JSON list of C-alpha atoms in Angstrom, two decimals:
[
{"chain": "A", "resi": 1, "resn": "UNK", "atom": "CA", "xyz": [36.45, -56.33, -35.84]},
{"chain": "A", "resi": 2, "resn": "UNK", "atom": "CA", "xyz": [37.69, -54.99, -32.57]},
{"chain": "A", "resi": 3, "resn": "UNK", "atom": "CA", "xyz": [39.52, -51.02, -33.00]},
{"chain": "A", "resi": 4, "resn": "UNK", "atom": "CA", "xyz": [42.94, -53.31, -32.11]},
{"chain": "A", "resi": 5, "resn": "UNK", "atom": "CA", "xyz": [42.69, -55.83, -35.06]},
{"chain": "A", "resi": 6, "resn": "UNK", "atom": "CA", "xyz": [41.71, -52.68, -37.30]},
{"chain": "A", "resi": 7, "resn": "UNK", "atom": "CA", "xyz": [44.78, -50.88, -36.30]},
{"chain": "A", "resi": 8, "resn": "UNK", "atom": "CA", "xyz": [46.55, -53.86, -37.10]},
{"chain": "A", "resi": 9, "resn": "UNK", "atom": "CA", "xyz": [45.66, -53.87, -40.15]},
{"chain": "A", "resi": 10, "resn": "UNK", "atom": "CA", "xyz": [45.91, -49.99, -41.07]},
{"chain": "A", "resi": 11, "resn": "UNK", "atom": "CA", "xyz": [49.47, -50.45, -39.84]},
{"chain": "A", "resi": 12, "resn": "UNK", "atom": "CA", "xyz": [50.07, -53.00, -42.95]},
{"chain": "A", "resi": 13, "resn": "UNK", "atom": "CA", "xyz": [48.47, -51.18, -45.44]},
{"chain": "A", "resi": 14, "resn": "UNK", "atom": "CA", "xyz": [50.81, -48.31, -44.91]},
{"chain": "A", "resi": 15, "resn": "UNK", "atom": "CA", "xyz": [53.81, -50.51, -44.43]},
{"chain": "A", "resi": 16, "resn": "UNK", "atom": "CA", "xyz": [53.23, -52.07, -47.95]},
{"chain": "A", "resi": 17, "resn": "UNK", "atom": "CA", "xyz": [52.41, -48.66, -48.95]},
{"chain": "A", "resi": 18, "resn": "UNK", "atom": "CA", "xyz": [55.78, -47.02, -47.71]},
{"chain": "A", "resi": 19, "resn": "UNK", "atom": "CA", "xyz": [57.86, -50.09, -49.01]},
{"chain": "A", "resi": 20, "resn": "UNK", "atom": "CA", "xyz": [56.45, -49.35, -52.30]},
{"chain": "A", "resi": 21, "resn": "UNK", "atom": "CA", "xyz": [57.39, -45.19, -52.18]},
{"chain": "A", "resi": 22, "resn": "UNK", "atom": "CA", "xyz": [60.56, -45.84, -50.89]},
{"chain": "A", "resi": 23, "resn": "UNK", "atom": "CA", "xyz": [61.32, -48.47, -53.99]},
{"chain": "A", "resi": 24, "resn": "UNK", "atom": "CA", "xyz": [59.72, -45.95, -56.37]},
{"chain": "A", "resi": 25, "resn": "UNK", "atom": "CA", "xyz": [62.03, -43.27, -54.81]},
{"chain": "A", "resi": 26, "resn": "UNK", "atom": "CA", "xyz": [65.01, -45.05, -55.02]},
{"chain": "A", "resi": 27, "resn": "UNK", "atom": "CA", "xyz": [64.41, -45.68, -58.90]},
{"chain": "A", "resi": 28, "resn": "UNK", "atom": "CA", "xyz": [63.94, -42.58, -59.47]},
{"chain": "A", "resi": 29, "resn": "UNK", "atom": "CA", "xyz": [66.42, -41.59, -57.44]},
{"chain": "A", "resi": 30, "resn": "UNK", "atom": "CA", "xyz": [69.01, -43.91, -59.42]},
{"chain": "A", "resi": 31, "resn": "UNK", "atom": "CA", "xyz": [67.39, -42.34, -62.57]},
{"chain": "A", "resi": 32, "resn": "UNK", "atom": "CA", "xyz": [68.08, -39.12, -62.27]},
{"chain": "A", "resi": 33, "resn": "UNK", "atom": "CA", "xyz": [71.75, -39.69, -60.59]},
{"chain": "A", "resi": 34, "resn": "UNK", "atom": "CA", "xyz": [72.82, -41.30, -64.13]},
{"chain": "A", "resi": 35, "resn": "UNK", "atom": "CA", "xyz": [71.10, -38.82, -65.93]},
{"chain": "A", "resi": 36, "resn": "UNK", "atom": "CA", "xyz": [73.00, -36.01, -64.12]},
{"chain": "A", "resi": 37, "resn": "UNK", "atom": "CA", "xyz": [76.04, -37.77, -64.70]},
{"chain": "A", "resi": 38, "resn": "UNK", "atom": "CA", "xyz": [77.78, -35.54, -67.77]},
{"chain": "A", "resi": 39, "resn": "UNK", "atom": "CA", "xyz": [76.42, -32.47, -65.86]},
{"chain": "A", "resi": 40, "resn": "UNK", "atom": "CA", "xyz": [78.32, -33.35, -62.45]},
{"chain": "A", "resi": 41, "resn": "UNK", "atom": "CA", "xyz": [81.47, -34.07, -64.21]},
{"chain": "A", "resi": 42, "resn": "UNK", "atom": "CA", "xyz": [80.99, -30.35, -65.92]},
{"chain": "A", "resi": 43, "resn": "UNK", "atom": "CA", "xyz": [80.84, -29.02, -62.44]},
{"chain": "A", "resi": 44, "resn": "UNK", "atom": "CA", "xyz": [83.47, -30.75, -60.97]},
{"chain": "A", "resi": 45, "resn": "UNK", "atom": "CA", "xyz": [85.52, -30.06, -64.07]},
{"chain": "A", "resi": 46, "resn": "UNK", "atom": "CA", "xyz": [84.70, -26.42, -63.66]},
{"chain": "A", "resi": 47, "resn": "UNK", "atom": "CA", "xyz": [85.28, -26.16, -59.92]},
{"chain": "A", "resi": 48, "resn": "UNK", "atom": "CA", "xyz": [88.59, -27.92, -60.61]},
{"chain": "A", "resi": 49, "resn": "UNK", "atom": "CA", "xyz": [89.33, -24.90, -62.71]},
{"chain": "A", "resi": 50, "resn": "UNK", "atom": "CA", "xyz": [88.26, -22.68, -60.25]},
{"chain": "A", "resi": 51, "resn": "UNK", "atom": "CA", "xyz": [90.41, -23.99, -57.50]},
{"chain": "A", "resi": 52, "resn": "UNK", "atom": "CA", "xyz": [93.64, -24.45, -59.88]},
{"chain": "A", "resi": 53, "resn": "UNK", "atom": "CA", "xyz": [93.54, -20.79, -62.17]},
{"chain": "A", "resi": 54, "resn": "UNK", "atom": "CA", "xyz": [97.17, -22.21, -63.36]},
{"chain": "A", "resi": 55, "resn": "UNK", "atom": "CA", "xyz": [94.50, -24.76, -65.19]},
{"chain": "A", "resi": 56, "resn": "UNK", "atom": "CA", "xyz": [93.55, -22.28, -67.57]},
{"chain": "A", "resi": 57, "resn": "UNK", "atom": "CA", "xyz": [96.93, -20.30, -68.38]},
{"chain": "A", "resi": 58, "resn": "UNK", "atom": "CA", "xyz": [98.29, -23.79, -69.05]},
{"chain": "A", "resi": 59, "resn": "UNK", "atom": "CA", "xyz": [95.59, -24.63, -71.56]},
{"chain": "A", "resi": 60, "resn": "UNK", "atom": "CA", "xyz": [96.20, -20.91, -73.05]},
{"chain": "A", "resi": 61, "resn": "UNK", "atom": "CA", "xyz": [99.84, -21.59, -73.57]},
{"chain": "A", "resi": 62, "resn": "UNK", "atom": "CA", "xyz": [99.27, -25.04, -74.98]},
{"chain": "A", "resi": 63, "resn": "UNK", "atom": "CA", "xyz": [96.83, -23.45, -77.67]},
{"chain": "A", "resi": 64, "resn": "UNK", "atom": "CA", "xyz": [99.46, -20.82, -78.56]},
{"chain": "A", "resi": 65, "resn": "UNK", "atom": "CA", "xyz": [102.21, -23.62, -78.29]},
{"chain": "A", "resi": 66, "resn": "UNK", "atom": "CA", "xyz": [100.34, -26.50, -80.73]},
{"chain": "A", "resi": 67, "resn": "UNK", "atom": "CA", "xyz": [98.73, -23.92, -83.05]},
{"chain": "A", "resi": 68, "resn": "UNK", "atom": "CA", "xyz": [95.20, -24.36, -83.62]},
{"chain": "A", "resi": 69, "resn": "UNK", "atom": "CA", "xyz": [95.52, -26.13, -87.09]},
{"chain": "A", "resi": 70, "resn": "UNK", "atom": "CA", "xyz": [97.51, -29.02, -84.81]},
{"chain": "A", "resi": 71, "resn": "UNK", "atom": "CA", "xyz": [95.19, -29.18, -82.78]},
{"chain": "A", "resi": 72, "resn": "UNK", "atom": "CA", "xyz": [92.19, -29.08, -85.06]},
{"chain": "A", "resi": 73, "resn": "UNK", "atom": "CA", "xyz": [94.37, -32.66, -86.58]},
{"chain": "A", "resi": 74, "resn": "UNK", "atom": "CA", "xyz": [94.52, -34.02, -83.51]},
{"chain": "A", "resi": 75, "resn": "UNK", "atom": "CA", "xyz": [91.22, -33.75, -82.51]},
{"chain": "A", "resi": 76, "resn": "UNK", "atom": "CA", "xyz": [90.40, -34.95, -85.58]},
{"chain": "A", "resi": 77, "resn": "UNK", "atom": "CA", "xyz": [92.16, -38.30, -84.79]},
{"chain": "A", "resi": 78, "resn": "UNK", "atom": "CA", "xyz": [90.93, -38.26, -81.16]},
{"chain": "A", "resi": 79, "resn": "UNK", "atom": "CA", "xyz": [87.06, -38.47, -82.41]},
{"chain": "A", "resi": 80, "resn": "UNK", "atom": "CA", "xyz": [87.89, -41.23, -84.71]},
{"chain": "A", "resi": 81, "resn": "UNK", "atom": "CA", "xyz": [89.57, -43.05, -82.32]},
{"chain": "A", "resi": 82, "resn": "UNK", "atom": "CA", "xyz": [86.62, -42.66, -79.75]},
{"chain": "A", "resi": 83, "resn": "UNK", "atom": "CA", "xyz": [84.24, -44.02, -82.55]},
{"chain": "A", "resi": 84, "resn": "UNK", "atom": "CA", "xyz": [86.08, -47.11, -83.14]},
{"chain": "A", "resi": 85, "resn": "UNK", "atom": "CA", "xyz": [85.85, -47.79, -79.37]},
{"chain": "A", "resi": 86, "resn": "UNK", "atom": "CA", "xyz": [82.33, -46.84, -79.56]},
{"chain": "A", "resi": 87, "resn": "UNK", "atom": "CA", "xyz": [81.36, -49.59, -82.14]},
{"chain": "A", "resi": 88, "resn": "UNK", "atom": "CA", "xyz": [83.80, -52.29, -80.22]},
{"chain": "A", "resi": 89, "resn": "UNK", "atom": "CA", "xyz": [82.57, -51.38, -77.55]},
{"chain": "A", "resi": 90, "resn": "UNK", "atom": "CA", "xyz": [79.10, -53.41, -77.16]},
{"chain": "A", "resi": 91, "resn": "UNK", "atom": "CA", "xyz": [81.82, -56.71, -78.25]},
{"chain": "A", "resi": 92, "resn": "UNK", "atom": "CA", "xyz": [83.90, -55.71, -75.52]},
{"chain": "A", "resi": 93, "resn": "UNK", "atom": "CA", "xyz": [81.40, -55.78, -72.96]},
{"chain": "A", "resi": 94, "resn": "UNK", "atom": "CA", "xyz": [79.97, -59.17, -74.14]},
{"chain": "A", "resi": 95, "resn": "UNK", "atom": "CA", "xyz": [83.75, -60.62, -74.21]},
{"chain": "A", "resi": 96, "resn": "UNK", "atom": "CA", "xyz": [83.69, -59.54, -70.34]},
{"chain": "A", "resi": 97, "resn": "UNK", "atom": "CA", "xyz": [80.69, -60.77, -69.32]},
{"chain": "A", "resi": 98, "resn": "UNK", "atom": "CA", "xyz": [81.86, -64.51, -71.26]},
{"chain": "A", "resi": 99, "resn": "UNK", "atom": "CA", "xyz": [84.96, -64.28, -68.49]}
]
């Protein structure tokens, strides 16, 4: 084999070789960018708060306006309600994917 044809053939090897990091990369990449998911809501959630300080005196004077024993009820109801559309909610999806 002549140095050119060796080159050549080097130069595949680590094209094939970079195709497969940069697919590895990007699943991993897409793994970790769903698994960070809750945690960048919770920051923009708190840098929402941060930037709007009225956020938090309104959610102090809605505690003192509902009463906590209101809002214990109501939260009560709210996590039953997101259970139910927990359990429908593997039906829903396969009702969407039928349309």
């Amino acid at each position: 084999m002549s140095v050119r044809e060796t080159l050549a053939q080097r130069r595949k090897v680590l094209l094939v070789r970079g195709a497969v990091q940069r697919a590895d990369l990007l699943a991993d990449a897409y793994l970790l960018r769903h698994a960070a998911a809750p945690a960048r809501i919770g920051s923009d959630l708190m840098q929402a708060v941060r930037e709007h300080k009225m956020m938090i005196a309104g959610a102090a004077l809605a505690a003192v306006v509902i009463r906590p024993w209101r809002l214990i009820g109501l939260l009560k109801h709210g996590a039953a309600a997101l259970q139910a559309v927990r359990s429908a909610a593997p039906l829903l999806q396969y009702f969407r994917q039928r349309t």
